[in-house]
Short mmCIF file of C-alpha atoms in Angstrom, two decimals:
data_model
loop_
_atom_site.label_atom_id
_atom_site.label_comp_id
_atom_site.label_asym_id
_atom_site.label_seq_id
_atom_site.Cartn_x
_atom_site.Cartn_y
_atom_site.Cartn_z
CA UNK A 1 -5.52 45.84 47.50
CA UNK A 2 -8.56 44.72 45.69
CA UNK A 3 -8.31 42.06 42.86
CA UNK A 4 -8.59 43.66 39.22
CA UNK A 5 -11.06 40.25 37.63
CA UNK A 6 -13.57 41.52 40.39
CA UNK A 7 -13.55 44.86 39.54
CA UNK A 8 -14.46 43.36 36.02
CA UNK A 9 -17.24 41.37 37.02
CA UNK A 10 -20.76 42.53 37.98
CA UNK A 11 -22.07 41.42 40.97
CA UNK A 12 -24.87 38.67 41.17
CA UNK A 13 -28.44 39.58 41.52
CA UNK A 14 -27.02 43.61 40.82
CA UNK A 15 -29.60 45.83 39.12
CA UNK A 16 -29.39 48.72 37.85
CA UNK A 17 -31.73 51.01 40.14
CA UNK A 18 -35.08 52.14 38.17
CA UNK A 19 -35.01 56.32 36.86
CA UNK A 20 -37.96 58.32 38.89
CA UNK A 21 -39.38 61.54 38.91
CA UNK A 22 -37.14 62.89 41.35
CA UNK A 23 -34.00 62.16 39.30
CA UNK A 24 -35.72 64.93 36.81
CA UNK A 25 -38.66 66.83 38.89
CA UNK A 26 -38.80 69.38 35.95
CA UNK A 27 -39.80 66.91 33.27
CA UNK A 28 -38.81 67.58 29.63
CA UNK A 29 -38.87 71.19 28.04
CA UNK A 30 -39.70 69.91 23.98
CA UNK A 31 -42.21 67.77 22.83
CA UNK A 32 -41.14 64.74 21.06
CA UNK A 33 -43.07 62.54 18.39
CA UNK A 34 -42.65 59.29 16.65
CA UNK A 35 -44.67 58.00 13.52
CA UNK A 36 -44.94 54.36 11.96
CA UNK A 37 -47.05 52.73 9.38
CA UNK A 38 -48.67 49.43 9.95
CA UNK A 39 -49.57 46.96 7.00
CA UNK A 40 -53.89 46.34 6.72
CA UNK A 41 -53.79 43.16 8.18
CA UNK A 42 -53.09 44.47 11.59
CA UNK A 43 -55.72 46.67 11.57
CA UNK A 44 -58.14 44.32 13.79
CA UNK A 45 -55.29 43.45 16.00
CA UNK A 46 -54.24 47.11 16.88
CA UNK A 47 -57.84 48.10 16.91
CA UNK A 48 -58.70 45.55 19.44
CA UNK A 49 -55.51 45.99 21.14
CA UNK A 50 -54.93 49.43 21.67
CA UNK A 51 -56.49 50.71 24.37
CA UNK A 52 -53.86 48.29 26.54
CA UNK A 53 -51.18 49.92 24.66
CA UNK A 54 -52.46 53.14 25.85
CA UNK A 55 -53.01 52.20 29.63
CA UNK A 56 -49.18 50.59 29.56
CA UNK A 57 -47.86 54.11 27.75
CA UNK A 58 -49.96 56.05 30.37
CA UNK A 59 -48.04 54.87 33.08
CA UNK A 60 -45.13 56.21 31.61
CA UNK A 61 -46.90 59.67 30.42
CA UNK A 62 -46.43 59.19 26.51
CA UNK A 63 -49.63 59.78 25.25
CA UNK A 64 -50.68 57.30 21.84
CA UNK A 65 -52.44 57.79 18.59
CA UNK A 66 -54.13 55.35 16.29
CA UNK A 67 -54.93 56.38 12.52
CA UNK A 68 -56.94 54.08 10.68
CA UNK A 69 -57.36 56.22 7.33
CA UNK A 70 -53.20 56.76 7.16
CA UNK A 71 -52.80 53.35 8.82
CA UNK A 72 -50.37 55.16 11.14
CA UNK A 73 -49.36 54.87 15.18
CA UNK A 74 -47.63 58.29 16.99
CA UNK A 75 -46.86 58.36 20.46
CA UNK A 76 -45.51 61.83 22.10
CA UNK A 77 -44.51 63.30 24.84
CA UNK A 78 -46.52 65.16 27.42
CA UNK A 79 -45.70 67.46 30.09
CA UNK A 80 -45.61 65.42 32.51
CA UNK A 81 -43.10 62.71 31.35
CA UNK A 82 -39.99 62.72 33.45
CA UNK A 83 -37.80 60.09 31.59
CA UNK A 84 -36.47 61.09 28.46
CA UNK A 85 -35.87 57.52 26.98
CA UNK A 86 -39.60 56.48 27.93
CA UNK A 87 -39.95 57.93 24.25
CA UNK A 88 -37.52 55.82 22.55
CA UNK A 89 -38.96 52.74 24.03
CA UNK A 90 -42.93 54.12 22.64
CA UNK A 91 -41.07 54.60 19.35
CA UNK A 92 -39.74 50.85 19.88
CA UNK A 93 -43.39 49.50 21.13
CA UNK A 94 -45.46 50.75 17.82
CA UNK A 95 -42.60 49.20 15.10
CA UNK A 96 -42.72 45.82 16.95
CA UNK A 97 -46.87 45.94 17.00
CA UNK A 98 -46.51 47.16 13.17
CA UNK A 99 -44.14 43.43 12.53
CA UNK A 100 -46.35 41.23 13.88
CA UNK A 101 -45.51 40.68 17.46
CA UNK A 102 -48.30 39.90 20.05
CA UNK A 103 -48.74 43.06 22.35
CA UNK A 104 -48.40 40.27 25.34
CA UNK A 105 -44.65 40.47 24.43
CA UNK A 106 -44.61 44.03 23.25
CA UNK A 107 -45.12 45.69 26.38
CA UNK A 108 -41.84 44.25 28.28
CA UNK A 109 -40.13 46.57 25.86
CA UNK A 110 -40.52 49.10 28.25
CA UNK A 111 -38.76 47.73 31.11
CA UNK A 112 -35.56 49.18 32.18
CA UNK A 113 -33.31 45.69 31.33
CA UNK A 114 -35.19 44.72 27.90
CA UNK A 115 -34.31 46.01 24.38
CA UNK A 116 -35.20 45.11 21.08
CA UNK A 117 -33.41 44.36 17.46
CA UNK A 118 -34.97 44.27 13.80
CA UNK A 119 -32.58 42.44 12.00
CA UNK A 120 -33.42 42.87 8.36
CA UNK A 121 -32.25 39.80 6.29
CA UNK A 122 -34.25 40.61 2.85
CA UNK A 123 -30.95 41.99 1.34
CA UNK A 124 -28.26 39.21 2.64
CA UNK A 125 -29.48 36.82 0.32
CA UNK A 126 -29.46 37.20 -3.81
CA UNK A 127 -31.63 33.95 -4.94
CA UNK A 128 -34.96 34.35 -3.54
CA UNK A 129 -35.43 30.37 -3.59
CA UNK A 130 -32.24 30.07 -1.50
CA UNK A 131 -33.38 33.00 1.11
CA UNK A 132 -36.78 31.13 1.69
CA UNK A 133 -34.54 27.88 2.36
CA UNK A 134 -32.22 29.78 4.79
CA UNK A 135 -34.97 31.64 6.74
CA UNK A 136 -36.78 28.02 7.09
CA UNK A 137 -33.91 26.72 8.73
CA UNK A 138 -33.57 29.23 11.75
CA UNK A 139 -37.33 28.47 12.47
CA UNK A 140 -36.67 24.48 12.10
CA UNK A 141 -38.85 21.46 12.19
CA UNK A 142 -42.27 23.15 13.76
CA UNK A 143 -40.36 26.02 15.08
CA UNK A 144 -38.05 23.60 17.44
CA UNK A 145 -34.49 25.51 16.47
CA UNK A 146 -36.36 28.92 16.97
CA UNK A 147 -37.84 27.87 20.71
CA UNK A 148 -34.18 26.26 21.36
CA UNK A 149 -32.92 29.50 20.50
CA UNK A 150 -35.38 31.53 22.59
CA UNK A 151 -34.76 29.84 26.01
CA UNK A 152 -30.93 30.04 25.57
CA UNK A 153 -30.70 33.53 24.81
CA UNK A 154 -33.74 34.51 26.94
CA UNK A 155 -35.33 36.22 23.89
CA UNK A 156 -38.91 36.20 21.91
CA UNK A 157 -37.92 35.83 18.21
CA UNK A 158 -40.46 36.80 15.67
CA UNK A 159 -39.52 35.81 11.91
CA UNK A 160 -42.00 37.38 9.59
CA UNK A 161 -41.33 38.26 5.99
CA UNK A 162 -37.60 39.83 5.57
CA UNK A 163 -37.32 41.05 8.85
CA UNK A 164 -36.22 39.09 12.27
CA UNK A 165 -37.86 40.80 15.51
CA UNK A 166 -35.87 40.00 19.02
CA UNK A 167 -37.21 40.71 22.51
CA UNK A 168 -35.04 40.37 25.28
CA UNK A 169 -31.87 41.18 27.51
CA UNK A 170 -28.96 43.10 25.77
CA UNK A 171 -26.79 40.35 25.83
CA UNK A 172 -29.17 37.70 24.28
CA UNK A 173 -30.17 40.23 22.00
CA UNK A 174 -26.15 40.21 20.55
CA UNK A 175 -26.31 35.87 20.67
CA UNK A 176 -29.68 36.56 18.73
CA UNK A 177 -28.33 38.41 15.98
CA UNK A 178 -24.93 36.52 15.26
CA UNK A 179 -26.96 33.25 14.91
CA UNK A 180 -29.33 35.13 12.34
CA UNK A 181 -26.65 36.84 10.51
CA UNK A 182 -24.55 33.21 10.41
CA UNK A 183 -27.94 31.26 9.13
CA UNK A 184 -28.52 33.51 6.19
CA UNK A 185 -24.58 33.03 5.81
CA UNK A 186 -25.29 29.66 5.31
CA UNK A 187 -24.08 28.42 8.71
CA UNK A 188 -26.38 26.24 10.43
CA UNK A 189 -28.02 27.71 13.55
CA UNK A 190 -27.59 24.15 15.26
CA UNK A 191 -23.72 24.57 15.69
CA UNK A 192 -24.21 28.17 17.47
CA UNK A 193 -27.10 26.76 19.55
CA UNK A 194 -24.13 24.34 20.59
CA UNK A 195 -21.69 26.90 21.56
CA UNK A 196 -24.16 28.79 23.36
CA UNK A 197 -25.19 25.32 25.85
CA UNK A 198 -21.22 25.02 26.43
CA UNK A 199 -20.98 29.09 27.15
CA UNK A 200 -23.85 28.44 29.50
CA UNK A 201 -22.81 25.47 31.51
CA UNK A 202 -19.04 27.34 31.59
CA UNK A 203 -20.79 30.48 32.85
CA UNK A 204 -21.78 28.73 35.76
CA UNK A 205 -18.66 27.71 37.26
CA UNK A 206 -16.89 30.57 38.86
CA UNK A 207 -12.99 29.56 38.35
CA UNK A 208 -13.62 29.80 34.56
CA UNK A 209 -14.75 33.50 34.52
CA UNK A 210 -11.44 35.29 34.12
CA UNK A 211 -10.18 32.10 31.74
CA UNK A 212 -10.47 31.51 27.66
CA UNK A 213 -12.96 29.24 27.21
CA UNK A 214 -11.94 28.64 23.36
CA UNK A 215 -10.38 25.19 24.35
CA UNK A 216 -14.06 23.95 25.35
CA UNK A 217 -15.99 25.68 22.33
CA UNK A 218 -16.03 23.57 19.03
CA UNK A 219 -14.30 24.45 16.05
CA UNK A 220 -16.82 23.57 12.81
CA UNK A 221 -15.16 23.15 9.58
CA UNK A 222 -16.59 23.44 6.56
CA UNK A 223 -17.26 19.72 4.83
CA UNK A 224 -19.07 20.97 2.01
CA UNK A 225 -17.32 22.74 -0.04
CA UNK A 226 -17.72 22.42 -3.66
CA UNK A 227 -14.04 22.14 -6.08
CA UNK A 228 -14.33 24.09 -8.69
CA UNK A 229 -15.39 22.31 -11.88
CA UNK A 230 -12.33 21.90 -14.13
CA UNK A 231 -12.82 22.07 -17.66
CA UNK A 232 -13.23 18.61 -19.87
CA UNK A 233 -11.07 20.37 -22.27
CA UNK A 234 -7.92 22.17 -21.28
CA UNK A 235 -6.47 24.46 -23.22
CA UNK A 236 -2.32 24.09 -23.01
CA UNK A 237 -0.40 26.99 -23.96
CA UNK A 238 1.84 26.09 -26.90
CA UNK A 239 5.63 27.39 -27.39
CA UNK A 240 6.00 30.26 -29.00
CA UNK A 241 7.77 29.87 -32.81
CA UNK A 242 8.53 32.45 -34.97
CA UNK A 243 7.47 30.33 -38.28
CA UNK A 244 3.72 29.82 -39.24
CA UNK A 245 2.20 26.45 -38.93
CA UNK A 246 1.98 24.68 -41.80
CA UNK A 247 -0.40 25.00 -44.82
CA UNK A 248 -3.14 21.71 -44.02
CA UNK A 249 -3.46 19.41 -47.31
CA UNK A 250 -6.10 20.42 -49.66
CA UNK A 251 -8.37 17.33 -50.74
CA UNK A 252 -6.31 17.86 -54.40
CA UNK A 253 -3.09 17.22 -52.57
CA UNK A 254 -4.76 13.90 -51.07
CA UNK A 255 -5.25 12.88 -53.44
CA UNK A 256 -2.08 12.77 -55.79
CA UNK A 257 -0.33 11.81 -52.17
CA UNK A 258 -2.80 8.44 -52.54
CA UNK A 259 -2.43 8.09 -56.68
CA UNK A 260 -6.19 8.54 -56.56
CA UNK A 261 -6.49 11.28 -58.17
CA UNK A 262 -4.35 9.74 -61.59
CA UNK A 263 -7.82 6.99 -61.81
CA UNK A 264 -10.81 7.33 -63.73
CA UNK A 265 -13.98 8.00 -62.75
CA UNK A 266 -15.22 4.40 -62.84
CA UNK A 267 -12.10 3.34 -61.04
CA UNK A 268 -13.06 5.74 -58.45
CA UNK A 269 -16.27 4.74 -58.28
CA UNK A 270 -15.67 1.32 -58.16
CA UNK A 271 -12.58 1.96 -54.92
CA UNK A 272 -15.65 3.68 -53.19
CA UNK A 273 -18.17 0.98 -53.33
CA UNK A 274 -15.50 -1.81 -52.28
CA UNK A 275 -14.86 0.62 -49.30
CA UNK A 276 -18.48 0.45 -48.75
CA UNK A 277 -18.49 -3.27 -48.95
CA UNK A 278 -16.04 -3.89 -46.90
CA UNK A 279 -17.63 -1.37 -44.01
CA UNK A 280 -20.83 -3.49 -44.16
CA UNK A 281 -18.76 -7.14 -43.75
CA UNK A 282 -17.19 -5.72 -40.68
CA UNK A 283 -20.75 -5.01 -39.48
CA UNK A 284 -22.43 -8.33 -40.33
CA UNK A 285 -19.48 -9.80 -38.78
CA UNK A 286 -19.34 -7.93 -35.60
CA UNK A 287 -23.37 -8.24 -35.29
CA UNK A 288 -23.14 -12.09 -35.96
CA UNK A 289 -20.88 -12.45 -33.04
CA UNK A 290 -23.07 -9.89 -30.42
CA UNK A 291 -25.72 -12.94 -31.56
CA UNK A 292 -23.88 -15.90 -31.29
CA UNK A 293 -22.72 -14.84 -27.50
CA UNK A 294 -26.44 -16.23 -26.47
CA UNK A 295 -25.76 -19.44 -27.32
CA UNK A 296 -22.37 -19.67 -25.52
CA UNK A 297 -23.22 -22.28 -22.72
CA UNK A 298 -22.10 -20.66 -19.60
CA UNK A 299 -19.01 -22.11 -17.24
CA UNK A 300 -20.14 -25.40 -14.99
CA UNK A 301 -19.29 -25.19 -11.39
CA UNK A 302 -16.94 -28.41 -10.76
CA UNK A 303 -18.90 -30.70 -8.60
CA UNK A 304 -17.92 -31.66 -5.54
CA UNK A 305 -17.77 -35.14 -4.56
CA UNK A 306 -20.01 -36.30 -1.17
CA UNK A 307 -18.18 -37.91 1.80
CA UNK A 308 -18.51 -41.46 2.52
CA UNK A 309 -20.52 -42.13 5.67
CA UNK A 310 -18.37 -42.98 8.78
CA UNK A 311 -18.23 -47.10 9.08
CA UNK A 312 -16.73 -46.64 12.46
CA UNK A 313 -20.86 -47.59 14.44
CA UNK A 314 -21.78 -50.79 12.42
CA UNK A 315 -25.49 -52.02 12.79
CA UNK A 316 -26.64 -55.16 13.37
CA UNK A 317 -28.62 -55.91 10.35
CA UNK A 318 -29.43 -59.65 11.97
CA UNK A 319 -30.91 -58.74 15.14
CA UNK A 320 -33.08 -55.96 13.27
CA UNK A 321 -34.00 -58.88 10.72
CA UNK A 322 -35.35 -61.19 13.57
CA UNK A 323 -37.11 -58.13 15.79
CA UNK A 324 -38.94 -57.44 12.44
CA UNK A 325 -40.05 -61.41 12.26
CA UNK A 326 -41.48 -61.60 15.78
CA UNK A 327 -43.43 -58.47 14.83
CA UNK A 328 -45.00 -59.99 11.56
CA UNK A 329 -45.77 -63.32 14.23
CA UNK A 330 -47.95 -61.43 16.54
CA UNK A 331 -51.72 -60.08 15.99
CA UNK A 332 -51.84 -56.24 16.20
CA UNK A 333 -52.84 -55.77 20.19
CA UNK A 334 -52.00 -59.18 21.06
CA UNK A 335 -50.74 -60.26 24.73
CA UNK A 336 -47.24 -61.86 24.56
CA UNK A 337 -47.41 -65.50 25.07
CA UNK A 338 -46.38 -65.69 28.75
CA UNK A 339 -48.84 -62.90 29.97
CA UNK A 340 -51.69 -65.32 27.68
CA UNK A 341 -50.48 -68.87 29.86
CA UNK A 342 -50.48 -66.43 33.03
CA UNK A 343 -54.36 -65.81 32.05
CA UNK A 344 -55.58 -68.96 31.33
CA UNK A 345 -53.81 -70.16 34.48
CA UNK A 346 -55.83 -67.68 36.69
CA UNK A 347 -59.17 -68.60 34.97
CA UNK A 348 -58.76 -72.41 35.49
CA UNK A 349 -58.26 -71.79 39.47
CA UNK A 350 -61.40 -69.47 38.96
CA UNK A 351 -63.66 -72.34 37.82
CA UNK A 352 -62.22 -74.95 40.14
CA UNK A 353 -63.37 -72.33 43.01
CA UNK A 354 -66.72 -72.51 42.20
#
């Protein structure tokens, strides 16, 4: 009885084994071709390039062709190639030379385990402003999300213009183009670069193969969503009523409402301008009072009142008083008294010596 998770699970260090003549000693019975157009500015690259990518597709008997007038690469088929998807990967070689990437990189394409994807992200994206943006962000601050993204997946990425060229395993090659496809989404790349650390530290211990690991990835939610603006004026749905609304007042029927319209023309005149006058009061007033605010004193803080000092260590003003007299007695450098009698002593017993 052999356990199903390691049927499942591939072997390390397996490898596919390499396809050689004798697995098709007759070679291929139709000629097959492959075209592409390169843009003018990678005409002194391919030029200078080329006859490497000739030697690396001779190896492999696909024979190369570079057009200068057309701006055009072929590569066919000869009668002596034995793999039938040597082809494919010649077809695979010229579009990558024609986008940009270095023939240094090119030429793993044709190894058994690497592949390639074009992602094209022109069309994801309506606002060219906000594609620019998005594209920035995969490459990052000098290119640091785009190399953190290359040594986890194992992949050369090549952003140029509207197109995203990957270089790699299959399986990086599938990391390379979620995190692309998520970017111009408007997810940042830095919370799949996350996942794909976890993934690789979980790969590595051999209990968690045949587990979920969705309890250890991290769920992301969405902080930045915008509400949708609400109108400043909403429109509320009346009830329905069978009756019109009713007629609005005419200026006519104002006026007999206010007895206005009984008064004379001077009386009218004369109601206008006190209306005028009394607008113009309310003014003066309200501006006199906007002026007078300046010369409002502001409110005083309330002052606080000092502590006494302590009386609890009294000094002795006295003995202060008499140190200060015995100062004022003696000459500045002075000897005290009994080192001068001590002196005088000494020099008398001096002169009686002699």
């Amino acid at each position: 009885a052999v356990d199903e998770s390691e049927l499942l699970t591939v072997p390390d260090g397996w490898k596919e084994p390499a396809f050689t003549r004798e697995d098709n000693p007759k070679g291929l019975l139709e000629e097959s071709s492959f075209a592409t157009l390169f843009p003018k500015y990678r005409e002194a690259y391919l030029k200078e390039c080329w006859p490497l990518v000739q030697k690396a597709l001779g190896e492999h008997y696909v024979n190369a062709a570079l057009d200068l007038i057309e701006g055009s690469m072929t590569v066919t088929t000869t009668k002596k190639t034995f793999d039938p998807y040597a082809i494919i990967r010649a077809r695979d070689l010229i579009k990558l030379l024609a986008r940009s990437v270095p023939f240094e990189q090119v030429f793993r394409i044709l190894q058994d385990d690497i592949a390639c994807d074009i992602i094209k992200i022109g069309s994801l994206v309506r606002k060219r402003e906000t594609f620019i943006k998005r594209r920035a962000r995969l490459l990052g601050p000098k290119g640091s999300t785009l190399k953190a993204l290359e040594l986890l997946t194992n992949c050369y990425i090549m952003v140029q213009g509207n197109t995203v060229s990957a270089l790699g395993p299959f399986s990086g090659l599938k990391e390379v183009r979620k995190v692309v496809l998520d970017t111009m989404k408007n997810i940042h790349p830095i919370y799949n670069i996350k996942t794909l650390m976890i993934k690789r530290e979980l790969a590595k211990d051999p209990e968690l193969r045949t587990q979920s690991w969705e309890r250890f990835l991290p769920k992301f939610k969405r902080k930045n969503l915008k509400k949708r603006k609400e109108p400043k004026k909403k429109n509320t749905k009346k009830e329905y009523t069978p009756f019109p609304p009713p007629q609005p007042e005419s200026q006519v029927d104002k006026e007999l409402a206010s007895g206005e319209y009984f008064l004379k023309e001077r009386q009218k005149k004369r109601k206008r301008m006190e209306e005028i006058k009394a607008k113009q009061a309310d003014a003066v007033k309200r501006r006199q009072e906007e002026r007078n605010k300046a010369f409002i004193p502001p409110k005083e803080k309330p002052v606080v009142k000092t502590k006494k000092a302590s009386t609890e260590k009294k000094i002795d003003i006295e003995a202060i008083k008499e140190k200060v007299k015995n100062a004022k007695k003696k000459k500045l450098g002075a000897l005290p008294d009994e080192e001068v009698k001590l002196k005088m002593a000494a020099d008398e017993k001096k002169k009686k010596k002699k």
